[in-house]
Short mmCIF file of C-alpha atoms in Angstrom, two decimals:
data_model
loop_
_atom_site.label_atom_id
_atom_site.label_comp_id
_atom_site.label_asym_id
_atom_site.label_seq_id
_atom_site.Cartn_x
_atom_site.Cartn_y
_atom_site.Cartn_z
CA MET R 1319 214.02 129.20 101.81
CA ALA R 1320 213.11 132.84 101.16
CA GLN R 1321 211.05 132.91 104.32
CA TYR R 1322 214.21 132.30 106.34
CA SER R 1323 216.23 135.06 104.66
CA ARG R 1324 215.42 137.29 107.61
CA PHE R 1325 217.88 135.19 109.65
CA LEU R 1326 220.72 135.68 107.13
CA PRO R 1327 222.40 138.69 108.85
CA TRP R 1328 222.45 136.76 112.12
CA VAL R 1329 223.90 133.64 110.45
CA LEU R 1330 226.57 135.74 108.74
CA THR R 1331 227.73 137.08 112.10
CA GLY R 1332 228.31 133.45 113.12
CA PHE R 1333 230.49 132.79 110.06
CA GLY R 1334 232.24 136.10 110.68
CA ILE R 1335 233.60 134.80 113.99
CA PHE R 1336 235.89 132.39 112.08
CA LEU R 1337 236.35 134.20 108.77
CA LEU R 1338 237.41 137.50 110.30
CA PHE R 1339 239.79 136.11 112.92
CA PRO R 1340 242.79 135.92 110.55
CA LEU R 1341 242.18 139.55 109.55
CA SER R 1342 241.53 140.98 112.99
CA PRO R 1343 240.75 139.34 116.33
CA TRP R 1344 238.77 142.44 117.25
CA LEU R 1345 236.44 142.07 114.27
CA SER R 1346 236.01 138.43 115.18
CA LEU R 1347 235.06 139.40 118.72
CA LEU R 1348 232.57 141.93 117.30
CA SER R 1349 230.97 139.18 115.22
CA LEU R 1350 230.83 136.99 118.30
CA GLY R 1351 229.07 139.77 120.22
CA LEU R 1352 226.53 140.29 117.42
CA PHE R 1353 225.92 136.56 117.17
CA ALA R 1354 225.27 136.43 120.94
CA VAL R 1355 222.83 139.34 120.61
CA GLY R 1356 221.03 137.50 117.82
CA TRP R 1357 220.86 134.29 119.88
CA HIS R 1358 219.31 136.27 122.76
CA ASP R 1359 216.87 137.94 120.35
CA TYR R 1360 215.80 134.59 118.92
CA ARG R 1361 215.20 133.06 122.36
CA GLN R 1362 213.50 135.99 124.15
CA THR R 1363 209.70 136.18 124.28
CA ARG R 1364 208.88 139.87 124.80
CA ARG R 1365 209.46 141.35 121.32
CA ALA R 1366 208.13 139.61 118.23
CA VAL R 1367 210.19 141.76 115.85
CA LEU R 1368 213.45 140.62 117.44
CA ARG R 1369 212.40 136.94 117.42
CA ASN R 1370 211.76 137.16 113.68
CA TYR R 1371 214.66 139.50 112.86
CA PRO R 1372 217.55 138.80 115.21
CA VAL R 1373 220.18 141.58 115.26
CA THR R 1374 218.66 143.62 112.40
CA GLY R 1375 215.42 144.11 114.33
CA HIS R 1376 217.27 146.51 116.60
CA LEU R 1377 217.44 148.98 113.72
CA ARG R 1378 213.66 149.37 113.97
CA PHE R 1379 213.87 150.39 117.61
CA LEU R 1380 216.81 152.71 116.93
CA LEU R 1381 214.95 154.51 114.15
CA GLU R 1382 211.81 154.75 116.28
CA TYR R 1383 213.91 156.23 119.11
CA ILE R 1384 215.36 159.00 116.94
CA ARG R 1385 212.20 159.57 114.86
CA PRO R 1386 211.21 162.82 116.69
CA GLU R 1387 214.65 164.29 116.04
CA ILE R 1388 214.63 163.23 112.38
CA ARG R 1389 211.21 164.79 111.90
CA GLN R 1390 212.10 167.99 113.75
CA TYR R 1391 215.41 168.64 112.04
CA PHE R 1392 214.90 167.21 108.55
CA LEU R 1393 211.22 166.67 107.66
CA GLU R 1394 208.91 169.23 109.27
CA SER R 1395 208.33 172.53 107.51
CA ASP R 1396 209.02 175.90 109.12
CA GLU R 1397 205.30 176.28 109.86
CA ASP R 1398 204.44 172.82 111.21
CA GLN R 1399 203.22 173.50 114.75
CA LEU R 1400 204.03 170.36 116.75
CA PRO R 1401 203.38 171.98 119.16
CA PHE R 1402 205.49 175.02 118.20
CA SER R 1403 206.79 175.59 114.69
CA ARG R 1404 210.42 176.05 113.77
CA ASN R 1405 209.67 179.69 112.95
CA GLN R 1406 208.16 180.27 116.40
CA ARG R 1407 211.12 178.71 118.14
CA ALA R 1408 213.59 180.60 115.94
CA MET R 1409 211.87 183.88 116.83
CA VAL R 1410 212.29 183.22 120.55
CA TYR R 1411 215.91 182.09 120.19
CA SER R 1412 216.76 185.21 118.17
CA ARG R 1413 215.13 187.59 120.61
CA ALA R 1414 216.60 185.84 123.63
CA LYS R 1415 220.09 186.20 122.17
CA ARG R 1416 219.42 189.72 120.80
CA GLU R 1417 220.20 188.47 117.33
CA ASN R 1418 218.49 189.56 114.12
CA ASP R 1419 214.88 188.34 114.32
CA LYS R 1420 213.82 189.94 111.03
CA ARG R 1421 212.68 187.96 107.96
CA GLY R 1422 213.68 188.53 104.38
CA PHE R 1423 211.90 188.10 101.04
CA GLY R 1424 208.36 187.90 102.46
CA THR R 1425 206.02 185.78 104.52
CA ILE R 1426 205.84 182.02 104.10
CA LYS R 1427 202.36 181.90 105.64
CA ALA R 1428 199.41 181.06 103.42
CA VAL R 1429 197.66 184.41 103.79
CA TYR R 1430 194.49 183.21 102.03
CA ASP R 1431 194.18 180.12 104.23
CA ARG R 1432 191.06 179.86 106.42
CA SER R 1433 193.22 180.07 109.56
CA SER R 1434 194.91 183.30 108.48
CA GLU R 1435 194.69 186.22 110.95
CA TRP R 1436 196.14 189.73 110.91
CA ILE R 1437 195.87 193.07 112.67
CA GLY R 1438 194.48 196.02 110.76
CA HIS R 1439 196.95 198.89 110.54
CA SER R 1440 196.14 202.58 110.52
CA ALA R 1441 196.95 205.22 107.94
CA ILE R 1442 198.09 207.33 110.90
CA PRO R 1443 200.46 205.15 112.99
CA ARG R 1444 201.24 206.33 116.50
CA HIS R 1445 203.98 205.78 119.05
CA ALA R 1446 203.27 203.32 121.87
CA ASP R 1447 205.58 203.28 124.88
CA PRO R 1448 206.23 199.70 126.08
CA ALA R 1449 207.14 201.02 129.53
CA THR R 1450 203.46 201.81 130.06
CA PHE R 1451 202.29 198.28 129.26
CA ARG R 1452 201.40 197.52 132.87
CA VAL R 1453 198.16 196.18 134.35
CA GLN R 1454 196.93 197.23 137.80
CA ILE R 1455 195.60 194.13 139.55
CA GLY R 1456 193.53 194.49 142.70
CA GLY R 1457 189.81 195.00 143.28
CA PRO R 1458 188.02 197.19 145.82
CA LEU R 1459 188.94 194.92 148.76
CA CYS R 1460 192.62 194.64 147.82
CA LEU R 1461 195.00 196.65 150.01
CA GLN R 1462 198.21 195.93 148.09
CA PRO R 1463 197.41 196.07 144.35
CA TYR R 1464 200.13 194.95 141.96
CA SER R 1465 201.21 196.60 138.73
CA ALA R 1466 201.99 193.64 136.49
CA SER R 1467 203.62 193.52 133.09
CA ILE R 1468 201.32 192.61 130.24
CA PHE R 1469 203.60 189.58 129.61
CA ASN R 1470 204.77 187.26 132.41
CA ILE R 1471 206.18 183.81 133.15
CA SER R 1472 203.43 181.22 133.49
CA ALA R 1473 203.23 178.58 136.24
CA MET R 1474 206.08 176.04 136.23
CA SER R 1475 207.06 174.33 139.47
CA PHE R 1476 210.45 173.58 140.93
CA GLY R 1477 210.56 169.84 140.54
CA SER R 1478 209.24 170.03 137.01
CA LEU R 1479 212.00 172.52 136.20
CA SER R 1480 215.57 172.27 137.42
CA PRO R 1481 217.04 174.53 140.12
CA ASN R 1482 219.10 176.38 137.51
CA ALA R 1483 216.03 176.93 135.33
CA ILE R 1484 214.14 178.44 138.29
CA ARG R 1485 217.13 180.63 139.14
CA ALA R 1486 217.45 181.90 135.58
CA LEU R 1487 213.73 182.59 135.19
CA ASN R 1488 213.53 184.52 138.43
CA ARG R 1489 216.71 186.47 137.82
CA GLY R 1490 215.46 187.37 134.33
CA ALA R 1491 212.11 188.44 135.78
CA HIS R 1492 213.88 190.64 138.32
CA MET R 1493 216.06 192.23 135.64
CA GLY R 1494 213.11 192.83 133.32
CA GLY R 1495 210.49 193.90 135.86
CA PHE R 1496 207.90 191.20 135.22
CA ALA R 1497 206.33 188.41 137.29
CA HIS R 1498 207.28 184.78 137.76
CA ASP R 1499 204.53 182.29 138.66
CA THR R 1500 205.85 179.61 141.03
CA GLY R 1501 203.60 176.79 139.88
CA GLU R 1502 201.91 174.65 142.51
CA GLY R 1503 205.27 173.33 143.79
CA SER R 1504 205.44 176.42 146.03
CA ILE R 1505 208.30 178.81 146.71
CA SER R 1506 211.72 177.17 146.77
CA SER R 1507 215.02 178.68 147.84
CA TYR R 1508 215.82 179.10 144.15
CA HIS R 1509 212.83 181.41 143.70
CA ARG R 1510 214.19 183.62 146.47
CA GLU R 1511 217.82 183.97 145.36
CA HIS R 1512 217.37 186.86 142.94
CA GLY R 1513 214.29 188.63 144.28
CA GLY R 1514 212.08 188.55 141.19
CA ASP R 1515 208.37 189.25 141.68
CA LEU R 1516 206.45 186.06 142.46
CA ILE R 1517 202.89 184.95 141.87
CA TRP R 1518 202.47 182.18 144.43
CA GLU R 1519 200.30 179.41 143.03
CA ILE R 1520 198.46 177.24 145.57
CA GLY R 1521 197.16 173.91 144.32
CA SER R 1522 195.12 171.17 145.93
CA GLY R 1523 198.19 169.86 147.76
CA TYR R 1524 198.62 173.23 149.54
CA PHE R 1525 202.37 172.96 149.14
CA GLY R 1526 204.16 175.54 151.24
CA CYS R 1527 201.08 176.07 153.41
CA ARG R 1528 199.99 172.60 154.55
CA ASN R 1529 199.93 170.70 157.80
CA SER R 1530 201.05 167.11 158.36
CA ALA R 1531 197.66 165.84 157.18
CA GLY R 1532 197.91 167.72 153.88
CA ARG R 1533 195.28 170.32 154.82
CA PHE R 1534 195.63 174.09 154.51
CA ASP R 1535 197.67 175.71 157.30
CA ALA R 1536 196.77 179.39 157.76
CA GLU R 1537 199.87 180.19 159.82
CA LYS R 1538 202.30 178.79 157.25
CA PHE R 1539 200.41 180.54 154.47
CA ALA R 1540 200.60 183.92 156.23
CA GLU R 1541 204.32 183.46 156.80
CA ASN R 1542 205.08 182.82 153.13
CA ALA R 1543 202.53 185.32 151.81
CA SER R 1544 204.02 188.12 153.91
CA SER R 1545 207.23 188.03 151.87
CA PRO R 1546 207.64 191.29 149.91
CA GLN R 1547 208.65 189.15 146.94
CA VAL R 1548 205.18 187.56 146.79
CA LYS R 1549 202.98 189.99 144.86
CA MET R 1550 199.86 187.90 144.18
CA ILE R 1551 198.23 184.65 145.33
CA GLU R 1552 196.79 182.30 142.67
CA ILE R 1553 194.56 179.36 143.62
CA LYS R 1554 194.91 176.61 141.04
CA LEU R 1555 191.53 175.02 140.32
CA SER R 1556 192.67 173.24 137.16
CA GLN R 1557 195.45 173.18 134.60
CA GLY R 1558 194.81 173.36 130.89
CA ALA R 1559 196.99 170.40 129.92
CA LYS R 1560 195.34 168.00 132.39
CA PRO R 1561 192.23 169.57 133.97
CA GLY R 1562 190.45 167.48 136.56
CA HIS R 1563 193.51 165.28 137.09
CA GLY R 1564 195.61 165.13 140.23
CA GLY R 1565 199.20 164.05 140.33
CA VAL R 1566 201.76 162.03 142.25
CA LEU R 1567 205.46 162.79 142.50
CA PRO R 1568 206.92 159.38 143.41
CA ALA R 1569 208.94 159.16 146.62
CA ALA R 1570 212.12 158.47 144.63
CA LYS R 1571 211.87 161.90 143.03
CA VAL R 1572 211.11 163.80 146.25
CA THR R 1573 214.53 165.27 147.01
CA ALA R 1574 215.35 167.08 150.23
CA GLU R 1575 215.01 170.43 148.43
CA ILE R 1576 211.61 169.55 146.94
CA ALA R 1577 210.41 168.26 150.32
CA ALA R 1578 211.50 171.52 152.00
CA ALA R 1579 209.81 173.73 149.40
CA ARG R 1580 206.54 171.79 149.43
CA GLY R 1581 206.44 170.97 153.12
CA VAL R 1582 206.12 167.23 152.56
CA PRO R 1583 207.98 164.31 154.18
CA LEU R 1584 211.16 163.15 152.52
CA GLY R 1585 210.93 159.66 151.05
CA GLN R 1586 207.15 159.60 150.65
CA ASP R 1587 204.94 160.06 147.60
CA CYS R 1588 203.96 163.71 147.11
CA VAL R 1589 200.26 163.74 146.21
CA SER R 1590 198.29 166.51 144.52
CA PRO R 1591 194.61 165.54 144.85
CA ALA R 1592 192.26 166.18 141.96
CA ALA R 1593 190.09 168.46 144.13
CA HIS R 1594 190.66 170.97 146.92
CA SER R 1595 189.79 170.06 150.50
CA GLU R 1596 189.21 173.66 151.71
CA PHE R 1597 186.14 174.25 149.57
CA SER R 1598 183.63 172.21 147.61
CA THR R 1599 181.13 174.87 146.48
CA PRO R 1600 181.41 178.19 144.64
CA LEU R 1601 180.44 180.10 147.80
CA GLU R 1602 183.10 178.28 149.81
CA LEU R 1603 185.64 179.20 147.12
CA MET R 1604 184.74 182.88 147.54
CA ASP R 1605 185.14 182.56 151.31
CA PHE R 1606 188.56 180.94 150.81
CA ILE R 1607 189.57 183.87 148.61
CA ARG R 1608 188.46 186.23 151.40
CA ARG R 1609 190.54 184.32 153.96
CA LEU R 1610 193.67 184.34 151.79
CA ARG R 1611 193.29 188.05 151.12
CA GLU R 1612 193.10 188.77 154.85
CA LEU R 1613 195.95 186.40 155.76
CA SER R 1614 198.20 187.92 153.08
CA GLY R 1615 197.65 191.46 154.29
CA GLY R 1616 195.40 192.43 151.42
CA LYS R 1617 197.43 191.21 148.44
CA PRO R 1618 195.61 190.36 145.19
CA VAL R 1619 194.06 186.89 145.31
CA GLY R 1620 192.58 185.07 142.35
CA PHE R 1621 192.40 181.68 140.74
CA LYS R 1622 193.45 179.82 137.62
CA LEU R 1623 191.24 177.37 135.78
CA CYS R 1624 190.64 175.68 132.48
CA ILE R 1625 186.94 176.04 131.68
CA GLY R 1626 185.06 172.74 131.79
CA GLN R 1627 181.32 172.54 132.39
CA PRO R 1628 179.82 175.99 131.66
CA TRP R 1629 177.35 175.83 134.55
CA GLU R 1630 180.20 175.34 137.03
CA TRP R 1631 181.83 178.58 135.89
CA PHE R 1632 178.45 180.33 135.96
CA GLY R 1633 177.99 179.06 139.52
CA ILE R 1634 181.26 180.75 140.47
CA VAL R 1635 180.05 184.02 138.95
CA LYS R 1636 176.76 183.68 140.87
CA ALA R 1637 178.77 183.12 144.05
CA MET R 1638 180.58 186.41 143.42
CA LEU R 1639 177.22 188.15 143.18
CA GLU R 1640 175.65 186.46 146.22
CA SER R 1641 178.66 186.78 148.53
CA GLY R 1642 179.83 190.21 147.46
CA ILE R 1643 183.35 188.73 147.30
CA CYS R 1644 185.19 188.84 144.00
CA PRO R 1645 188.61 187.50 143.11
CA ASP R 1646 191.04 190.20 142.09
CA PHE R 1647 191.86 188.22 138.98
CA VAL R 1648 191.06 185.06 137.03
CA VAL R 1649 193.65 183.31 134.86
CA VAL R 1650 192.12 181.30 132.02
CA ASP R 1651 194.33 178.37 131.04
CA GLY R 1652 193.69 176.65 127.72
CA SER R 1653 193.70 172.96 126.87
CA GLU R 1654 196.52 173.73 124.42
CA GLY R 1655 198.77 174.54 127.39
CA GLY R 1656 201.86 172.55 128.26
CA THR R 1657 202.85 170.32 131.15
CA GLY R 1658 205.73 168.16 132.27
CA ALA R 1659 203.60 165.03 131.94
CA ALA R 1660 199.92 164.27 131.34
CA PRO R 1661 197.79 161.30 130.26
CA VAL R 1662 197.25 161.44 126.50
CA GLU R 1663 193.46 161.45 126.82
CA PHE R 1664 193.59 164.48 129.11
CA SER R 1665 196.03 166.57 127.08
CA ASP R 1666 194.19 165.76 123.83
CA HIS R 1667 190.52 165.58 124.79
CA VAL R 1668 189.75 167.32 128.11
CA GLY R 1669 189.22 171.01 128.73
CA MET R 1670 188.24 174.06 126.71
CA PRO R 1671 190.82 175.79 124.48
CA MET R 1672 192.01 179.16 125.74
CA ARG R 1673 190.22 181.44 123.28
CA GLU R 1674 186.78 179.92 123.91
CA GLY R 1675 187.42 179.83 127.65
CA LEU R 1676 188.53 183.45 127.65
CA ARG R 1677 185.40 184.58 125.81
CA MET R 1678 183.17 182.69 128.23
CA VAL R 1679 184.84 184.23 131.28
CA HIS R 1680 184.94 187.74 129.81
CA ASN R 1681 181.31 187.65 128.62
CA SER R 1682 180.07 186.22 131.93
CA LEU R 1683 181.73 188.96 133.97
CA VAL R 1684 180.39 191.60 131.60
CA GLY R 1685 176.89 190.13 131.80
CA ALA R 1686 177.08 190.03 135.61
CA GLY R 1687 178.34 193.62 135.86
CA LEU R 1688 181.64 192.48 137.43
CA ARG R 1689 184.16 192.92 134.62
CA ASP R 1690 185.55 196.19 136.00
CA GLN R 1691 186.34 194.50 139.34
CA VAL R 1692 188.09 191.39 138.02
CA ARG R 1693 191.19 191.32 135.83
CA ILE R 1694 191.68 188.44 133.39
CA GLY R 1695 194.97 186.77 132.55
CA VAL R 1696 195.40 183.99 129.99
CA SER R 1697 197.89 181.24 129.18
CA GLY R 1698 198.03 178.74 126.36
CA LYS R 1699 200.57 178.80 123.47
CA ILE R 1700 201.19 182.54 123.77
CA ILE R 1701 204.62 183.24 122.39
CA SER R 1702 204.59 186.26 120.07
CA ALA R 1703 203.44 189.87 120.26
CA PHE R 1704 200.55 189.04 117.93
CA ASP R 1705 199.46 186.24 120.28
CA VAL R 1706 199.31 188.83 123.07
CA ALA R 1707 197.42 191.33 120.90
CA ARG R 1708 194.85 188.73 119.84
CA ALA R 1709 194.29 187.61 123.46
CA VAL R 1710 193.73 191.22 124.53
CA ALA R 1711 191.28 191.69 121.64
CA LEU R 1712 189.38 188.66 122.95
CA GLY R 1713 189.09 190.16 126.43
CA ALA R 1714 192.33 189.48 128.33
CA ASP R 1715 194.14 192.08 130.43
CA TRP R 1716 197.50 190.30 130.43
CA CYS R 1717 199.16 187.12 129.17
CA ASN R 1718 201.42 184.43 130.60
CA SER R 1719 203.81 182.17 128.72
CA ALA R 1720 205.53 179.00 129.96
CA ARG R 1721 207.06 177.27 126.94
CA GLY R 1722 208.06 180.60 125.39
CA PHE R 1723 210.30 181.30 128.37
CA MET R 1724 211.51 177.69 128.31
CA PHE R 1725 212.71 178.30 124.75
CA ALA R 1726 214.47 181.43 126.02
CA LEU R 1727 216.26 179.16 128.51
CA GLY R 1728 217.43 176.95 125.66
CA CYS R 1729 214.66 174.31 125.43
CA ILE R 1730 214.81 172.61 122.02
CA GLN R 1731 211.34 171.00 122.18
CA SER R 1732 212.73 167.49 122.58
CA ARG R 1733 209.48 166.64 124.42
CA SER R 1734 211.36 164.59 127.00
CA CYS R 1735 210.19 166.61 130.03
CA HIS R 1736 208.62 163.51 131.62
CA THR R 1737 211.77 161.37 131.33
CA ASP R 1738 214.21 163.45 133.45
CA HIS R 1739 216.52 163.33 130.41
CA CYS R 1740 216.08 166.92 129.22
CA PRO R 1741 219.05 167.58 126.90
CA THR R 1742 219.33 171.26 127.84
CA GLY R 1743 219.00 171.04 131.64
CA VAL R 1744 215.65 172.87 131.75
CA ALA R 1745 213.22 170.13 132.83
CA THR R 1746 215.35 167.71 134.82
CA GLN R 1747 216.60 167.08 138.34
CA ASP R 1748 219.72 165.30 137.08
CA PRO R 1749 222.67 167.34 138.46
CA ASP R 1750 224.89 166.50 135.48
CA ARG R 1751 222.27 167.57 132.95
CA GLN R 1752 221.14 170.74 134.72
CA ARG R 1753 224.71 172.08 135.03
CA ALA R 1754 224.57 172.72 131.26
CA LEU R 1755 222.18 175.60 132.00
CA VAL R 1756 224.36 178.56 132.98
CA VAL R 1757 222.22 180.91 135.07
CA PRO R 1758 223.68 184.38 134.28
CA ASP R 1759 223.61 183.75 130.53
CA LYS R 1760 220.10 182.28 130.46
CA ALA R 1761 218.71 184.95 132.81
CA GLU R 1762 219.85 187.59 130.33
CA ARG R 1763 218.07 185.69 127.56
CA VAL R 1764 214.86 185.51 129.61
CA LYS R 1765 214.99 189.29 130.09
CA ASN R 1766 215.73 189.86 126.40
CA PHE R 1767 212.84 187.70 125.21
CA HIS R 1768 210.40 189.57 127.42
CA GLU R 1769 211.75 192.99 126.53
CA LEU R 1770 211.82 192.48 122.76
CA THR R 1771 208.40 190.79 122.71
CA VAL R 1772 206.86 193.75 124.53
CA GLN R 1773 208.69 196.10 122.15
CA ALA R 1774 207.23 194.17 119.20
CA LEU R 1775 203.80 194.51 120.80
CA ALA R 1776 204.35 198.28 121.03
CA GLU R 1777 205.13 198.37 117.33
CA LEU R 1778 201.96 196.41 116.51
CA VAL R 1779 199.86 198.67 118.74
CA GLY R 1780 201.35 201.78 117.18
CA ALA R 1781 200.83 200.45 113.64
CA ALA R 1782 197.14 200.02 114.49
CA GLY R 1783 196.96 203.71 115.41
CA LEU R 1784 196.78 203.02 119.16
CA THR R 1785 198.96 203.88 122.14
CA HIS R 1786 198.22 201.04 124.58
CA PRO R 1787 197.27 197.34 124.23
CA SER R 1788 194.11 197.91 126.28
CA GLU R 1789 192.76 199.85 123.28
CA ILE R 1790 192.90 196.79 121.04
CA SER R 1791 189.46 195.39 120.29
CA ALA R 1792 188.10 192.58 118.17
CA GLU R 1793 187.48 195.21 115.47
CA HIS R 1794 191.25 195.51 114.95
CA ILE R 1795 191.81 191.81 114.21
CA MET R 1796 190.91 190.36 110.81
CA VAL R 1797 190.10 186.70 110.15
CA ARG R 1798 188.46 184.66 107.39
CA ASP R 1799 184.92 183.35 107.55
CA ALA R 1800 183.67 179.96 106.32
CA ALA R 1801 183.60 181.25 102.76
CA GLY R 1802 187.18 182.50 102.99
CA GLN R 1803 186.18 186.18 103.02
CA ALA R 1804 188.08 188.63 105.24
CA VAL R 1805 185.95 189.81 108.16
CA THR R 1806 186.62 191.41 111.54
CA LEU R 1807 187.11 189.11 114.50
CA SER R 1808 184.21 190.85 116.20
CA SER R 1809 181.85 189.49 113.54
CA ARG R 1810 182.80 185.95 114.58
CA LEU R 1811 182.38 186.46 118.32
CA THR R 1812 179.50 186.16 120.73
CA PHE R 1813 178.78 189.18 122.91
CA VAL R 1814 176.73 189.33 126.11
CA ALA R 1815 175.18 192.70 126.91
CA PRO R 1816 176.41 194.44 130.09
CA GLY R 1817 174.28 193.39 133.04
CA ALA R 1818 172.23 191.01 130.88
CA LEU R 1819 172.65 188.08 133.29
CA LEU R 1820 171.03 190.10 136.06
CA ASP R 1821 167.85 190.85 134.13
CA GLU R 1822 165.48 187.99 133.21
CA ALA R 1823 164.05 189.88 130.27
CA LEU R 1824 167.51 190.57 128.84
CA LEU R 1825 168.74 187.07 129.67
CA ALA R 1826 166.07 185.52 127.44
CA SER R 1827 167.57 187.28 124.44
CA GLN R 1828 171.20 186.33 125.14
CA PRO R 1829 173.06 183.70 123.12
CA GLU R 1830 173.84 180.18 124.28
CA PRO R 1831 175.15 178.84 126.57
CA TRP R 1832 174.24 181.80 128.78
CA ARG R 1833 170.52 181.71 128.09
CA SER R 1834 169.95 178.12 129.23
CA GLN R 1835 173.00 177.22 131.33
CA TRP R 1836 172.90 180.29 133.56
CA ALA R 1837 169.55 179.10 134.90
CA VAL R 1838 170.87 175.69 135.95
CA ALA R 1839 174.00 177.05 137.68
CA SER R 1840 174.10 177.45 141.45
CA ALA R 1841 176.34 179.30 143.86
CA ALA R 1842 175.57 176.68 146.51
CA HIS R 1843 177.09 173.73 144.65
CA PHE R 1844 178.91 172.82 141.46
CA GLU R 1845 176.28 170.33 140.35
CA ARG R 1846 173.88 171.24 137.60
CA ARG R 1847 170.40 172.05 138.83
CA ALA R 1848 167.38 170.48 137.19
CA THR R 1849 166.24 172.41 134.14
CA PRO R 1850 163.26 174.58 135.11
CA ARG R 1851 159.95 173.35 133.73
CA THR R 1852 158.35 175.43 131.03
#
């Protein structure tokens, strides 16, 4: 009989219908309801657990449903990074609210752990002025260069984020004097309300500058790009969280506002192809950059990518050399970056992490003699002043953050962005949920987070004996080697000599993958050329 004990709770609800009636008709009705649930569980064929455990089997699904919350609030340590630790989130919340973000009693980090990193301080600290932490973006062919903050809002589209989230981000950017990347969803009316500086991201769907066939429309592009609010144009080649993957916004989610911003028909699926239709080779990409620069009146034009096959990136660099056309900037997105929704295999196993991608881009431009013409931005789990300092030491000129600014808006890392059930109104189009996000209050928090993070960066820079982040090098960052010994970050990095990719004799002495993969890269196509015979 023991094997049937799993049915006992269900059977007891049946007896409860009669036994509880004299005490309370309501309790009897409750027992009747539970008995009916158990009968349905026993007869249904979709869930084995409920067939074997009528009524009580629902506890399993309830606990599974609230497991992320239980782990986040009760089980994870302050340093568990899934994907951001409690300490990281607490730092953003404190700075956004201008509350005390200091720590007492000492660090809880394992400073002798192999992953430990720190910045070397100087015996003669200096004062660094955060107001000077600006980056001039615009190469020789740029007529309207842009002075960007060293720390900006990374690409997040209207549609992924709610109208109130876009309003608050842009208002905060305007108040704090930093840039707001639109994401590939184009420029909505909510981006325009408060006049914050915009980086207009153009993806493969050409939203905001497309014709009825989904191809690039030069006239519509010029109209949007001429807005004084648009400071830079960013072509999205790939996104770190799901590189090489297109997307579809189902027709049911294409509201009138989203359709107007993206220039797509209402009531139809909104498709972002995996590849661009305006170019299919590195040289064609350079020509597209030239066209956008001319159509925008000479504003900075660049592209964002997550590094994939090394020879494809090298082909782009060769195209810069052959065409004489360089992007004004390149944004390196890392595979650790976030997204509203992505296939698990793509977010976990596709694309190069930001630090390796940044080093490849930086070294390639140095080796090709182009580094002084092209600025480099990065994005990928950058949330603190040390994250910014480390990225600059690796070769970046400025940094972008998406989830950091989401935390400033009130995001609690519920990881429900793909469900439209965001509990804080940040990543949802549900009017009832998004009304919880009060724009004036959250805009102030966005400004505060930026301001205090840049101030913290100034303190780090000054402690290192420097006056500007651009002076930070890999010599200033300490890490641990395989034996656990403290060494400079520079000792762990690969360096390509200036101009080495242009000289065959020097190229032969360069490290991999430059030595072998540079030879198989082509500006004429993205495919890998046959390895030269030896």
